[in-house]
Amino acid sequence: MLHLVQHPLITHKLTQIRKKDTGTKDFREALDEIAGLMAYEISRDLPLREVEIETPIAECTTHEMAKNIVLVPILRAGLGMVDGITNLIPTAKVGHVGMYRDHESLEPQEYYAKLPLCITDAVVMVLDPMLATGGSASATITYLKEQGATLIRLVCIVGAPEGVKRIEEAHPDVDIYLSALDDKLNEKGYIVPGLGDAGDRLFGTR
Ligand code: PRP
Ligand code: URA
Protein backbone atom coordinates (compact mmCIF):
# COMPACT_ATOMS: atom_id res chain seq x y z
CA MET A 1 0.00 0.00 0.00
CA LEU A 2 1.23 3.50 -0.86
CA HIS A 3 1.28 6.16 1.89
CA LEU A 4 1.92 9.75 0.82
CA VAL A 5 3.53 11.60 3.72
CA GLN A 6 2.73 15.25 3.11
CA HIS A 7 3.24 18.30 5.31
CA PRO A 8 3.97 21.95 4.45
CA LEU A 9 7.48 21.70 5.94
CA ILE A 10 8.23 18.61 3.86
CA THR A 11 6.89 20.28 0.70
CA HIS A 12 9.03 23.38 1.35
CA LYS A 13 12.24 21.39 1.92
CA LEU A 14 11.48 19.17 -1.07
CA THR A 15 11.28 22.28 -3.22
CA GLN A 16 14.76 23.26 -1.98
CA ILE A 17 16.31 19.92 -2.95
CA ARG A 18 14.54 19.86 -6.33
CA LYS A 19 16.15 23.18 -7.36
CA LYS A 20 19.12 22.52 -9.61
CA ASP A 21 21.18 25.30 -7.99
CA THR A 22 20.93 23.89 -4.47
CA GLY A 23 24.47 22.90 -3.44
CA THR A 24 25.75 19.85 -1.57
CA LYS A 25 25.52 21.31 1.95
CA ASP A 26 21.93 22.54 1.62
CA PHE A 27 20.88 19.39 -0.26
CA ARG A 28 22.32 17.13 2.46
CA GLU A 29 20.74 19.09 5.30
CA ALA A 30 17.30 19.29 3.71
CA LEU A 31 17.27 15.59 2.73
CA ASP A 32 18.08 14.65 6.30
CA GLU A 33 15.39 16.98 7.65
CA ILE A 34 12.76 15.54 5.30
CA ALA A 35 13.64 12.02 6.47
CA GLY A 36 13.33 13.24 10.06
CA LEU A 37 9.90 14.72 9.39
CA MET A 38 8.81 11.45 7.75
CA ALA A 39 9.98 9.43 10.77
CA TYR A 40 6.88 10.27 12.76
CA GLU A 41 4.54 8.91 10.08
CA ILE A 42 6.54 5.80 9.21
CA SER A 43 6.56 4.83 12.89
CA ARG A 44 2.94 5.71 13.61
CA ASP A 45 1.65 2.11 13.79
CA LEU A 46 4.69 0.34 15.24
CA PRO A 47 3.65 -2.47 17.58
CA LEU A 48 3.70 -1.86 21.34
CA ARG A 49 3.79 -4.33 24.23
CA GLU A 50 2.34 -3.99 27.69
CA VAL A 51 4.80 -3.39 30.55
CA GLU A 52 4.41 -2.92 34.31
CA ILE A 53 6.45 0.00 35.66
CA GLU A 54 6.77 2.05 38.78
CA THR A 55 6.54 5.84 38.59
CA PRO A 56 7.70 7.91 41.59
CA ILE A 57 4.03 7.85 42.63
CA ALA A 58 2.56 4.44 41.79
CA GLU A 59 2.82 1.20 39.87
CA CYS A 60 1.14 1.30 36.48
CA THR A 61 0.61 -0.66 33.30
CA THR A 62 1.83 1.10 30.18
CA HIS A 63 3.44 0.31 26.82
CA GLU A 64 6.81 0.29 25.11
CA MET A 65 8.02 -0.60 21.62
CA ALA A 66 7.64 -4.31 21.01
CA LYS A 67 10.10 -4.79 18.17
CA ASN A 68 13.58 -3.86 17.13
CA ILE A 69 13.77 -1.34 14.31
CA VAL A 70 16.36 -1.90 11.60
CA LEU A 71 17.09 0.81 9.04
CA VAL A 72 18.59 -0.39 5.76
CA PRO A 73 19.84 2.52 3.63
CA ILE A 74 20.53 1.56 0.02
CA LEU A 75 24.02 2.89 -0.75
CA ARG A 76 24.79 5.48 -1.55
CA ALA A 77 21.90 7.93 -1.40
CA GLY A 78 19.96 6.14 1.35
CA LEU A 79 22.75 7.12 3.77
CA GLY A 80 21.43 10.68 3.59
CA MET A 81 18.24 9.64 5.39
CA VAL A 82 19.72 7.71 8.34
CA ASP A 83 20.54 10.51 10.79
CA GLY A 84 17.16 12.19 10.38
CA ILE A 85 15.37 8.99 11.36
CA THR A 86 17.74 7.91 14.15
CA ASN A 87 17.18 11.31 15.77
CA LEU A 88 13.64 10.06 16.48
CA ILE A 89 14.39 6.33 16.82
CA PRO A 90 17.86 6.35 18.43
CA THR A 91 17.81 2.62 19.28
CA ALA A 92 17.40 1.63 15.60
CA LYS A 93 20.06 -0.67 14.25
CA VAL A 94 21.45 0.03 10.79
CA GLY A 95 22.21 -2.48 8.03
CA HIS A 96 23.67 -1.50 4.66
CA VAL A 97 22.95 -2.76 1.16
CA GLY A 98 25.01 -1.45 -1.76
CA MET A 99 23.22 -1.25 -5.12
CA TYR A 100 23.88 0.77 -8.23
CA ARG A 101 21.90 0.95 -11.45
CA ASP A 102 23.63 -0.19 -14.59
CA HIS A 103 23.41 2.89 -16.83
CA GLU A 104 22.43 0.88 -19.93
CA SER A 105 20.05 -1.78 -18.62
CA LEU A 106 18.91 0.22 -15.53
CA GLU A 107 19.05 -3.13 -13.69
CA PRO A 108 20.38 -3.05 -10.10
CA GLN A 109 23.82 -4.50 -9.33
CA GLU A 110 24.43 -5.49 -5.71
CA TYR A 111 27.96 -4.83 -4.40
CA TYR A 112 27.73 -4.84 -0.61
CA ALA A 113 25.56 -6.10 2.23
CA LYS A 114 25.96 -6.10 6.00
CA LEU A 115 22.94 -6.61 8.23
CA PRO A 116 22.35 -6.77 11.99
CA LEU A 117 21.53 -10.24 13.36
CA CYS A 118 18.04 -9.34 14.55
CA ILE A 119 16.30 -8.69 11.20
CA THR A 120 14.03 -11.76 11.34
CA ASP A 121 11.81 -10.35 14.06
CA ALA A 122 12.45 -6.63 13.46
CA VAL A 123 10.56 -3.95 11.60
CA VAL A 124 12.93 -3.32 8.70
CA MET A 125 12.80 0.07 6.98
CA VAL A 126 14.51 0.26 3.59
CA LEU A 127 15.69 3.83 2.90
CA ASP A 128 16.36 5.39 -0.49
CA PRO A 129 15.44 8.94 -1.55
CA MET A 130 14.56 7.82 -5.10
CA LEU A 131 12.09 5.15 -6.27
CA ALA A 132 12.48 5.27 -10.06
CA THR A 133 12.04 1.95 -11.93
CA GLY A 134 11.88 0.29 -8.51
CA GLY A 135 14.62 -2.16 -9.50
CA SER A 136 17.03 -1.26 -6.67
CA ALA A 137 14.35 -1.26 -3.97
CA SER A 138 12.77 -4.47 -5.24
CA ALA A 139 16.10 -6.32 -5.35
CA THR A 140 16.96 -5.06 -1.85
CA ILE A 141 13.61 -6.23 -0.47
CA THR A 142 14.04 -9.64 -2.15
CA TYR A 143 17.50 -9.93 -0.56
CA LEU A 144 16.16 -8.93 2.89
CA LYS A 145 13.40 -11.54 2.63
CA GLU A 146 16.01 -14.18 1.71
CA GLN A 147 17.87 -13.17 4.88
CA GLY A 148 14.71 -13.74 6.95
CA ALA A 149 13.09 -10.29 7.21
CA THR A 150 9.30 -10.49 7.36
CA LEU A 151 8.15 -6.98 8.33
CA ILE A 152 9.47 -4.60 5.69
CA ARG A 153 8.61 -0.97 4.88
CA LEU A 154 10.04 1.02 1.99
CA VAL A 155 10.73 4.68 2.78
CA CYS A 156 11.57 6.94 -0.17
CA ILE A 157 11.25 10.67 -0.74
CA VAL A 158 10.41 11.01 -4.44
CA GLY A 159 8.82 8.21 -6.45
CA ALA A 160 7.60 7.52 -9.96
CA PRO A 161 4.40 5.60 -10.74
CA GLU A 162 6.50 2.93 -12.50
CA GLY A 163 8.47 2.21 -9.32
CA VAL A 164 5.40 2.12 -7.11
CA LYS A 165 3.75 -0.38 -9.50
CA ARG A 166 6.83 -2.59 -9.56
CA ILE A 167 7.02 -2.80 -5.75
CA GLU A 168 3.27 -3.33 -5.40
CA GLU A 169 3.43 -6.23 -7.87
CA ALA A 170 6.62 -7.86 -6.60
CA HIS A 171 6.13 -7.19 -2.87
CA PRO A 172 2.43 -6.61 -2.09
CA ASP A 173 3.18 -7.11 1.63
CA VAL A 174 5.49 -4.05 1.76
CA ASP A 175 4.07 -0.63 2.64
CA ILE A 176 5.59 2.21 0.59
CA TYR A 177 6.08 5.69 2.09
CA LEU A 178 6.73 8.64 -0.25
CA SER A 179 6.73 12.41 0.21
CA ALA A 180 6.01 13.03 -3.46
CA LEU A 181 4.68 10.92 -6.30
CA ASP A 182 6.05 12.52 -9.48
CA ASP A 183 4.83 12.27 -13.07
CA LYS A 184 6.94 9.66 -14.84
CA LEU A 185 10.42 8.45 -15.81
CA ASN A 186 12.33 9.93 -18.73
CA GLU A 187 14.11 7.84 -21.39
CA LYS A 188 17.19 7.54 -19.14
CA GLY A 189 15.18 6.30 -16.16
CA TYR A 190 15.30 9.58 -14.23
CA ILE A 191 12.25 10.75 -12.33
CA VAL A 192 10.44 13.73 -13.91
CA PRO A 193 10.51 16.38 -12.51
CA GLY A 194 12.44 14.63 -9.71
CA LEU A 195 15.65 16.13 -8.37
CA GLY A 196 18.35 14.57 -10.56
CA ASP A 197 20.89 12.01 -9.33
CA ALA A 198 20.41 11.89 -5.57
CA GLY A 199 23.75 10.18 -4.81
CA ASP A 200 25.75 12.66 -6.86
CA ARG A 201 23.96 15.65 -5.36
CA LEU A 202 24.32 14.31 -1.81
CA PHE A 203 28.03 13.53 -2.09
CA GLY A 204 29.06 16.19 -4.61
CA THR A 205 30.36 13.65 -7.08
CA ARG A 206 29.18 15.42 -10.20
C1 PRP B 1 19.86 5.73 -7.40
C2 PRP B 1 18.94 5.87 -6.21
C3 PRP B 1 18.32 4.51 -6.12
C4 PRP B 1 18.21 4.10 -7.57
C5 PRP B 1 16.78 4.28 -8.01
O1 PRP B 1 21.03 5.09 -7.06
O2 PRP B 1 19.60 6.27 -5.04
O3 PRP B 1 19.10 3.57 -5.38
O4 PRP B 1 19.07 4.96 -8.31
O5 PRP B 1 16.59 3.82 -9.29
P1 PRP B 1 15.70 2.53 -9.59
O6 PRP B 1 14.44 2.67 -8.82
O7 PRP B 1 15.48 2.63 -11.09
O8 PRP B 1 16.49 1.31 -9.23
P2 PRP B 1 22.23 4.91 -8.12
O9 PRP B 1 22.06 3.63 -8.89
O10 PRP B 1 22.37 6.16 -8.94
O11 PRP B 1 23.48 4.68 -7.18
P3 PRP B 1 24.21 5.73 -6.20
O12 PRP B 1 23.28 5.97 -5.04
O13 PRP B 1 25.45 5.02 -5.80
O14 PRP B 1 24.47 6.99 -6.98
N1 URA C 1 18.16 7.67 -9.37
C1 URA C 1 18.30 8.97 -9.03
O1 URA C 1 19.18 9.31 -8.22
N2 URA C 1 17.45 9.86 -9.58
C2 URA C 1 16.49 9.50 -10.44
O2 URA C 1 15.73 10.38 -10.90
C3 URA C 1 16.36 8.15 -10.78
C4 URA C 1 17.21 7.25 -10.24
PDB file of C-alpha atoms and ligand atoms in Angstrom:
ATOM      1  CA  MET A   1       0.000   0.000   0.000  1.00  0.00           C
ATOM      2  CA  LEU A   2       1.228   3.498  -0.856  1.00  0.00           C
ATOM      3  CA  HIS A   3       1.285   6.158   1.894  1.00  0.00           C
ATOM      4  CA  LEU A   4       1.920   9.746   0.818  1.00  0.00           C
ATOM      5  CA  VAL A   5       3.530  11.600   3.721  1.00  0.00           C
ATOM      6  CA  GLN A   6       2.733  15.249   3.114  1.00  0.00           C
ATOM      7  CA  HIS A   7       3.243  18.298   5.307  1.00  0.00           C
ATOM      8  CA  PRO A   8       3.972  21.949   4.445  1.00  0.00           C
ATOM      9  CA  LEU A   9       7.481  21.704   5.942  1.00  0.00           C
ATOM     10  CA  ILE A  10       8.234  18.608   3.862  1.00  0.00           C
ATOM     11  CA  THR A  11       6.894  20.281   0.699  1.00  0.00           C
ATOM     12  CA  HIS A  12       9.033  23.385   1.354  1.00  0.00           C
ATOM     13  CA  LYS A  13      12.236  21.385   1.917  1.00  0.00           C
ATOM     14  CA  LEU A  14      11.476  19.169  -1.066  1.00  0.00           C
ATOM     15  CA  THR A  15      11.276  22.282  -3.224  1.00  0.00           C
ATOM     16  CA  GLN A  16      14.756  23.257  -1.978  1.00  0.00           C
ATOM     17  CA  ILE A  17      16.309  19.922  -2.951  1.00  0.00           C
ATOM     18  CA  ARG A  18      14.536  19.857  -6.330  1.00  0.00           C
ATOM     19  CA  LYS A  19      16.150  23.175  -7.361  1.00  0.00           C
ATOM     20  CA  LYS A  20      19.117  22.518  -9.607  1.00  0.00           C
ATOM     21  CA  ASP A  21      21.176  25.295  -7.994  1.00  0.00           C
ATOM     22  CA  THR A  22      20.931  23.887  -4.467  1.00  0.00           C
ATOM     23  CA  GLY A  23      24.472  22.895  -3.436  1.00  0.00           C
ATOM     24  CA  THR A  24      25.749  19.848  -1.567  1.00  0.00           C
ATOM     25  CA  LYS A  25      25.520  21.313   1.954  1.00  0.00           C
ATOM     26  CA  ASP A  26      21.933  22.539   1.620  1.00  0.00           C
ATOM     27  CA  PHE A  27      20.881  19.388  -0.259  1.00  0.00           C
ATOM     28  CA  ARG A  28      22.324  17.129   2.456  1.00  0.00           C
ATOM     29  CA  GLU A  29      20.742  19.086   5.296  1.00  0.00           C
ATOM     30  CA  ALA A  30      17.300  19.294   3.708  1.00  0.00           C
ATOM     31  CA  LEU A  31      17.265  15.594   2.733  1.00  0.00           C
ATOM     32  CA  ASP A  32      18.078  14.647   6.300  1.00  0.00           C
ATOM     33  CA  GLU A  33      15.392  16.982   7.647  1.00  0.00           C
ATOM     34  CA  ILE A  34      12.761  15.540   5.303  1.00  0.00           C
ATOM     35  CA  ALA A  35      13.636  12.021   6.469  1.00  0.00           C
ATOM     36  CA  GLY A  36      13.327  13.240  10.057  1.00  0.00           C
ATOM     37  CA  LEU A  37       9.898  14.721   9.389  1.00  0.00           C
ATOM     38  CA  MET A  38       8.812  11.447   7.747  1.00  0.00           C
ATOM     39  CA  ALA A  39       9.981   9.427  10.765  1.00  0.00           C
ATOM     40  CA  TYR A  40       6.877  10.271  12.760  1.00  0.00           C
ATOM     41  CA  GLU A  41       4.538   8.913  10.078  1.00  0.00           C
ATOM     42  CA  ILE A  42       6.537   5.804   9.213  1.00  0.00           C
ATOM     43  CA  SER A  43       6.563   4.827  12.886  1.00  0.00           C
ATOM     44  CA  ARG A  44       2.938   5.710  13.611  1.00  0.00           C
ATOM     45  CA  ASP A  45       1.651   2.109  13.792  1.00  0.00           C
ATOM     46  CA  LEU A  46       4.686   0.345  15.243  1.00  0.00           C
ATOM     47  CA  PRO A  47       3.647  -2.468  17.585  1.00  0.00           C
ATOM     48  CA  LEU A  48       3.703  -1.863  21.336  1.00  0.00           C
ATOM     49  CA  ARG A  49       3.793  -4.329  24.231  1.00  0.00           C
ATOM     50  CA  GLU A  50       2.341  -3.991  27.693  1.00  0.00           C
ATOM     51  CA  VAL A  51       4.800  -3.388  30.551  1.00  0.00           C
ATOM     52  CA  GLU A  52       4.412  -2.921  34.305  1.00  0.00           C
ATOM     53  CA  ILE A  53       6.455   0.002  35.655  1.00  0.00           C
ATOM     54  CA  GLU A  54       6.772   2.050  38.785  1.00  0.00           C
ATOM     55  CA  THR A  55       6.537   5.839  38.590  1.00  0.00           C
ATOM     56  CA  PRO A  56       7.695   7.912  41.594  1.00  0.00           C
ATOM     57  CA  ILE A  57       4.026   7.850  42.635  1.00  0.00           C
ATOM     58  CA  ALA A  58       2.555   4.442  41.788  1.00  0.00           C
ATOM     59  CA  GLU A  59       2.816   1.201  39.872  1.00  0.00           C
ATOM     60  CA  CYS A  60       1.140   1.301  36.484  1.00  0.00           C
ATOM     61  CA  THR A  61       0.612  -0.655  33.300  1.00  0.00           C
ATOM     62  CA  THR A  62       1.828   1.097  30.183  1.00  0.00           C
ATOM     63  CA  HIS A  63       3.445   0.311  26.819  1.00  0.00           C
ATOM     64  CA  GLU A  64       6.807   0.292  25.111  1.00  0.00           C
ATOM     65  CA  MET A  65       8.021  -0.599  21.624  1.00  0.00           C
ATOM     66  CA  ALA A  66       7.643  -4.315  21.013  1.00  0.00           C
ATOM     67  CA  LYS A  67      10.101  -4.794  18.172  1.00  0.00           C
ATOM     68  CA  ASN A  68      13.575  -3.857  17.134  1.00  0.00           C
ATOM     69  CA  ILE A  69      13.774  -1.335  14.307  1.00  0.00           C
ATOM     70  CA  VAL A  70      16.357  -1.898  11.599  1.00  0.00           C
ATOM     71  CA  LEU A  71      17.094   0.812   9.040  1.00  0.00           C
ATOM     72  CA  VAL A  72      18.587  -0.388   5.764  1.00  0.00           C
ATOM     73  CA  PRO A  73      19.842   2.520   3.631  1.00  0.00           C
ATOM     74  CA  ILE A  74      20.529   1.560   0.016  1.00  0.00           C
ATOM     75  CA  LEU A  75      24.018   2.888  -0.751  1.00  0.00           C
ATOM     76  CA  ARG A  76      24.785   5.478  -1.553  1.00  0.00           C
ATOM     77  CA  ALA A  77      21.903   7.930  -1.404  1.00  0.00           C
ATOM     78  CA  GLY A  78      19.957   6.138   1.353  1.00  0.00           C
ATOM     79  CA  LEU A  79      22.745   7.125   3.765  1.00  0.00           C
ATOM     80  CA  GLY A  80      21.434  10.683   3.588  1.00  0.00           C
ATOM     81  CA  MET A  81      18.242   9.637   5.394  1.00  0.00           C
ATOM     82  CA  VAL A  82      19.717   7.706   8.338  1.00  0.00           C
ATOM     83  CA  ASP A  83      20.537  10.506  10.785  1.00  0.00           C
ATOM     84  CA  GLY A  84      17.159  12.188  10.378  1.00  0.00           C
ATOM     85  CA  ILE A  85      15.369   8.985  11.357  1.00  0.00           C
ATOM     86  CA  THR A  86      17.738   7.906  14.148  1.00  0.00           C
ATOM     87  CA  ASN A  87      17.179  11.312  15.769  1.00  0.00           C
ATOM     88  CA  LEU A  88      13.641  10.060  16.481  1.00  0.00           C
ATOM     89  CA  ILE A  89      14.394   6.327  16.820  1.00  0.00           C
ATOM     90  CA  PRO A  90      17.861   6.348  18.434  1.00  0.00           C
ATOM     91  CA  THR A  91      17.806   2.623  19.276  1.00  0.00           C
ATOM     92  CA  ALA A  92      17.402   1.631  15.603  1.00  0.00           C
ATOM     93  CA  LYS A  93      20.065  -0.669  14.247  1.00  0.00           C
ATOM     94  CA  VAL A  94      21.453   0.032  10.792  1.00  0.00           C
ATOM     95  CA  GLY A  95      22.207  -2.476   8.034  1.00  0.00           C
ATOM     96  CA  HIS A  96      23.672  -1.498   4.662  1.00  0.00           C
ATOM     97  CA  VAL A  97      22.953  -2.757   1.162  1.00  0.00           C
ATOM     98  CA  GLY A  98      25.007  -1.453  -1.763  1.00  0.00           C
ATOM     99  CA  MET A  99      23.215  -1.246  -5.125  1.00  0.00           C
ATOM    100  CA  TYR A 100      23.885   0.765  -8.233  1.00  0.00           C
ATOM    101  CA  ARG A 101      21.895   0.949 -11.454  1.00  0.00           C
ATOM    102  CA  ASP A 102      23.632  -0.190 -14.589  1.00  0.00           C
ATOM    103  CA  HIS A 103      23.410   2.892 -16.831  1.00  0.00           C
ATOM    104  CA  GLU A 104      22.428   0.876 -19.929  1.00  0.00           C
ATOM    105  CA  SER A 105      20.052  -1.778 -18.621  1.00  0.00           C
ATOM    106  CA  LEU A 106      18.913   0.220 -15.526  1.00  0.00           C
ATOM    107  CA  GLU A 107      19.053  -3.132 -13.691  1.00  0.00           C
ATOM    108  CA  PRO A 108      20.385  -3.047 -10.099  1.00  0.00           C
ATOM    109  CA  GLN A 109      23.816  -4.503  -9.331  1.00  0.00           C
ATOM    110  CA  GLU A 110      24.433  -5.488  -5.712  1.00  0.00           C
ATOM    111  CA  TYR A 111      27.956  -4.828  -4.404  1.00  0.00           C
ATOM    112  CA  TYR A 112      27.727  -4.835  -0.610  1.00  0.00           C
ATOM    113  CA  ALA A 113      25.559  -6.104   2.234  1.00  0.00           C
ATOM    114  CA  LYS A 114      25.957  -6.103   5.998  1.00  0.00           C
ATOM    115  CA  LEU A 115      22.938  -6.610   8.233  1.00  0.00           C
ATOM    116  CA  PRO A 116      22.350  -6.773  11.985  1.00  0.00           C
ATOM    117  CA  LEU A 117      21.535 -10.238  13.360  1.00  0.00           C
ATOM    118  CA  CYS A 118      18.040  -9.343  14.546  1.00  0.00           C
ATOM    119  CA  ILE A 119      16.301  -8.692  11.201  1.00  0.00           C
ATOM    120  CA  THR A 120      14.030 -11.759  11.343  1.00  0.00           C
ATOM    121  CA  ASP A 121      11.812 -10.353  14.058  1.00  0.00           C
ATOM    122  CA  ALA A 122      12.450  -6.633  13.465  1.00  0.00           C
ATOM    123  CA  VAL A 123      10.563  -3.946  11.603  1.00  0.00           C
ATOM    124  CA  VAL A 124      12.930  -3.317   8.698  1.00  0.00           C
ATOM    125  CA  MET A 125      12.804   0.074   6.975  1.00  0.00           C
ATOM    126  CA  VAL A 126      14.512   0.262   3.592  1.00  0.00           C
ATOM    127  CA  LEU A 127      15.691   3.829   2.899  1.00  0.00           C
ATOM    128  CA  ASP A 128      16.357   5.388  -0.492  1.00  0.00           C
ATOM    129  CA  PRO A 129      15.440   8.942  -1.553  1.00  0.00           C
ATOM    130  CA  MET A 130      14.563   7.817  -5.102  1.00  0.00           C
ATOM    131  CA  LEU A 131      12.085   5.152  -6.269  1.00  0.00           C
ATOM    132  CA  ALA A 132      12.483   5.271 -10.061  1.00  0.00           C
ATOM    133  CA  THR A 133      12.042   1.951 -11.931  1.00  0.00           C
ATOM    134  CA  GLY A 134      11.876   0.290  -8.512  1.00  0.00           C
ATOM    135  CA  GLY A 135      14.617  -2.156  -9.498  1.00  0.00           C
ATOM    136  CA  SER A 136      17.028  -1.255  -6.675  1.00  0.00           C
ATOM    137  CA  ALA A 137      14.352  -1.263  -3.975  1.00  0.00           C
ATOM    138  CA  SER A 138      12.766  -4.473  -5.237  1.00  0.00           C
ATOM    139  CA  ALA A 139      16.104  -6.320  -5.355  1.00  0.00           C
ATOM    140  CA  THR A 140      16.963  -5.060  -1.850  1.00  0.00           C
ATOM    141  CA  ILE A 141      13.611  -6.228  -0.474  1.00  0.00           C
ATOM    142  CA  THR A 142      14.038  -9.638  -2.147  1.00  0.00           C
ATOM    143  CA  TYR A 143      17.496  -9.932  -0.556  1.00  0.00           C
ATOM    144  CA  LEU A 144      16.162  -8.935   2.888  1.00  0.00           C
ATOM    145  CA  LYS A 145      13.398 -11.540   2.629  1.00  0.00           C
ATOM    146  CA  GLU A 146      16.007 -14.184   1.712  1.00  0.00           C
ATOM    147  CA  GLN A 147      17.871 -13.167   4.884  1.00  0.00           C
ATOM    148  CA  GLY A 148      14.714 -13.739   6.946  1.00  0.00           C
ATOM    149  CA  ALA A 149      13.089 -10.294   7.211  1.00  0.00           C
ATOM    150  CA  THR A 150       9.298 -10.494   7.358  1.00  0.00           C
ATOM    151  CA  LEU A 151       8.146  -6.977   8.332  1.00  0.00           C
ATOM    152  CA  ILE A 152       9.469  -4.595   5.690  1.00  0.00           C
ATOM    153  CA  ARG A 153       8.614  -0.966   4.883  1.00  0.00           C
ATOM    154  CA  LEU A 154      10.037   1.015   1.986  1.00  0.00           C
ATOM    155  CA  VAL A 155      10.726   4.681   2.781  1.00  0.00           C
ATOM    156  CA  CYS A 156      11.566   6.937  -0.175  1.00  0.00           C
ATOM    157  CA  ILE A 157      11.254  10.671  -0.743  1.00  0.00           C
ATOM    158  CA  VAL A 158      10.412  11.015  -4.437  1.00  0.00           C
ATOM    159  CA  GLY A 159       8.816   8.212  -6.450  1.00  0.00           C
ATOM    160  CA  ALA A 160       7.600   7.520  -9.961  1.00  0.00           C
ATOM    161  CA  PRO A 161       4.401   5.596 -10.737  1.00  0.00           C
ATOM    162  CA  GLU A 162       6.498   2.928 -12.502  1.00  0.00           C
ATOM    163  CA  GLY A 163       8.473   2.206  -9.320  1.00  0.00           C
ATOM    164  CA  VAL A 164       5.401   2.118  -7.105  1.00  0.00           C
ATOM    165  CA  LYS A 165       3.750  -0.376  -9.499  1.00  0.00           C
ATOM    166  CA  ARG A 166       6.835  -2.591  -9.558  1.00  0.00           C
ATOM    167  CA  ILE A 167       7.015  -2.802  -5.751  1.00  0.00           C
ATOM    168  CA  GLU A 168       3.268  -3.334  -5.401  1.00  0.00           C
ATOM    169  CA  GLU A 169       3.431  -6.232  -7.872  1.00  0.00           C
ATOM    170  CA  ALA A 170       6.625  -7.862  -6.602  1.00  0.00           C
ATOM    171  CA  HIS A 171       6.125  -7.190  -2.872  1.00  0.00           C
ATOM    172  CA  PRO A 172       2.435  -6.606  -2.085  1.00  0.00           C
ATOM    173  CA  ASP A 173       3.176  -7.107   1.632  1.00  0.00           C
ATOM    174  CA  VAL A 174       5.487  -4.047   1.757  1.00  0.00           C
ATOM    175  CA  ASP A 175       4.068  -0.631   2.642  1.00  0.00           C
ATOM    176  CA  ILE A 176       5.592   2.208   0.592  1.00  0.00           C
ATOM    177  CA  TYR A 177       6.082   5.689   2.093  1.00  0.00           C
ATOM    178  CA  LEU A 178       6.734   8.641  -0.247  1.00  0.00           C
ATOM    179  CA  SER A 179       6.734  12.408   0.213  1.00  0.00           C
ATOM    180  CA  ALA A 180       6.007  13.031  -3.462  1.00  0.00           C
ATOM    181  CA  LEU A 181       4.677  10.923  -6.304  1.00  0.00           C
ATOM    182  CA  ASP A 182       6.054  12.516  -9.478  1.00  0.00           C
ATOM    183  CA  ASP A 183       4.831  12.272 -13.070  1.00  0.00           C
ATOM    184  CA  LYS A 184       6.943   9.661 -14.842  1.00  0.00           C
ATOM    185  CA  LEU A 185      10.420   8.449 -15.812  1.00  0.00           C
ATOM    186  CA  ASN A 186      12.335   9.933 -18.732  1.00  0.00           C
ATOM    187  CA  GLU A 187      14.109   7.843 -21.393  1.00  0.00           C
ATOM    188  CA  LYS A 188      17.190   7.541 -19.140  1.00  0.00           C
ATOM    189  CA  GLY A 189      15.185   6.299 -16.164  1.00  0.00           C
ATOM    190  CA  TYR A 190      15.300   9.583 -14.233  1.00  0.00           C
ATOM    191  CA  ILE A 191      12.247  10.755 -12.332  1.00  0.00           C
ATOM    192  CA  VAL A 192      10.439  13.732 -13.914  1.00  0.00           C
ATOM    193  CA  PRO A 193      10.505  16.380 -12.511  1.00  0.00           C
ATOM    194  CA  GLY A 194      12.437  14.625  -9.708  1.00  0.00           C
ATOM    195  CA  LEU A 195      15.651  16.128  -8.372  1.00  0.00           C
ATOM    196  CA  GLY A 196      18.348  14.570 -10.558  1.00  0.00           C
ATOM    197  CA  ASP A 197      20.886  12.011  -9.333  1.00  0.00           C
ATOM    198  CA  ALA A 198      20.411  11.889  -5.575  1.00  0.00           C
ATOM    199  CA  GLY A 199      23.746  10.183  -4.807  1.00  0.00           C
ATOM    200  CA  ASP A 200      25.749  12.656  -6.861  1.00  0.00           C
ATOM    201  CA  ARG A 201      23.957  15.654  -5.360  1.00  0.00           C
ATOM    202  CA  LEU A 202      24.324  14.313  -1.814  1.00  0.00           C
ATOM    203  CA  PHE A 203      28.028  13.533  -2.090  1.00  0.00           C
ATOM    204  CA  GLY A 204      29.058  16.194  -4.610  1.00  0.00           C
ATOM    205  CA  THR A 205      30.360  13.645  -7.077  1.00  0.00           C
ATOM    206  CA  ARG A 206      29.180  15.424 -10.202  1.00  0.00           C
TER     207      ARG A 206
HETATM  208  C1  PRP B   1      19.858   5.734  -7.400  1.00  0.00           C
HETATM  209  C2  PRP B   1      18.941   5.867  -6.212  1.00  0.00           C
HETATM  210  C3  PRP B   1      18.321   4.507  -6.125  1.00  0.00           C
HETATM  211  C4  PRP B   1      18.208   4.100  -7.569  1.00  0.00           C
HETATM  212  C5  PRP B   1      16.781   4.283  -8.007  1.00  0.00           C
HETATM  213  O1  PRP B   1      21.027   5.092  -7.064  1.00  0.00           O
HETATM  214  O2  PRP B   1      19.599   6.270  -5.038  1.00  0.00           O
HETATM  215  O3  PRP B   1      19.103   3.566  -5.383  1.00  0.00           O
HETATM  216  O4  PRP B   1      19.067   4.963  -8.314  1.00  0.00           O
HETATM  217  O5  PRP B   1      16.587   3.818  -9.289  1.00  0.00           O
HETATM  218  P1  PRP B   1      15.701   2.532  -9.593  1.00  0.00           P
HETATM  219  O6  PRP B   1      14.438   2.667  -8.821  1.00  0.00           O
HETATM  220  O7  PRP B   1      15.475   2.629 -11.088  1.00  0.00           O
HETATM  221  O8  PRP B   1      16.485   1.306  -9.231  1.00  0.00           O
HETATM  222  P2  PRP B   1      22.227   4.910  -8.118  1.00  0.00           P
HETATM  223  O9  PRP B   1      22.063   3.633  -8.887  1.00  0.00           O
HETATM  224  O10 PRP B   1      22.368   6.156  -8.935  1.00  0.00           O
HETATM  225  O11 PRP B   1      23.480   4.683  -7.181  1.00  0.00           O
HETATM  226  P3  PRP B   1      24.209   5.725  -6.197  1.00  0.00           P
HETATM  227  O12 PRP B   1      23.282   5.969  -5.035  1.00  0.00           O
HETATM  228  O13 PRP B   1      25.451   5.023  -5.796  1.00  0.00           O
HETATM  229  O14 PRP B   1      24.468   6.995  -6.975  1.00  0.00           O
HETATM  230  N1  URA B   2      18.159   7.667  -9.365  1.00  0.00           N
HETATM  231  C1  URA B   2      18.295   8.970  -9.031  1.00  0.00           C
HETATM  232  O1  URA B   2      19.175   9.309  -8.223  1.00  0.00           O
HETATM  233  N2  URA B   2      17.452   9.857  -9.577  1.00  0.00           N
HETATM  234  C2  URA B   2      16.490   9.500 -10.444  1.00  0.00           C
HETATM  235  O2  URA B   2      15.734  10.383 -10.902  1.00  0.00           O
HETATM  236  C3  URA B   2      16.363   8.145 -10.783  1.00  0.00           C
HETATM  237  C4  URA B   2      17.210   7.255 -10.237  1.00  0.00           C
END
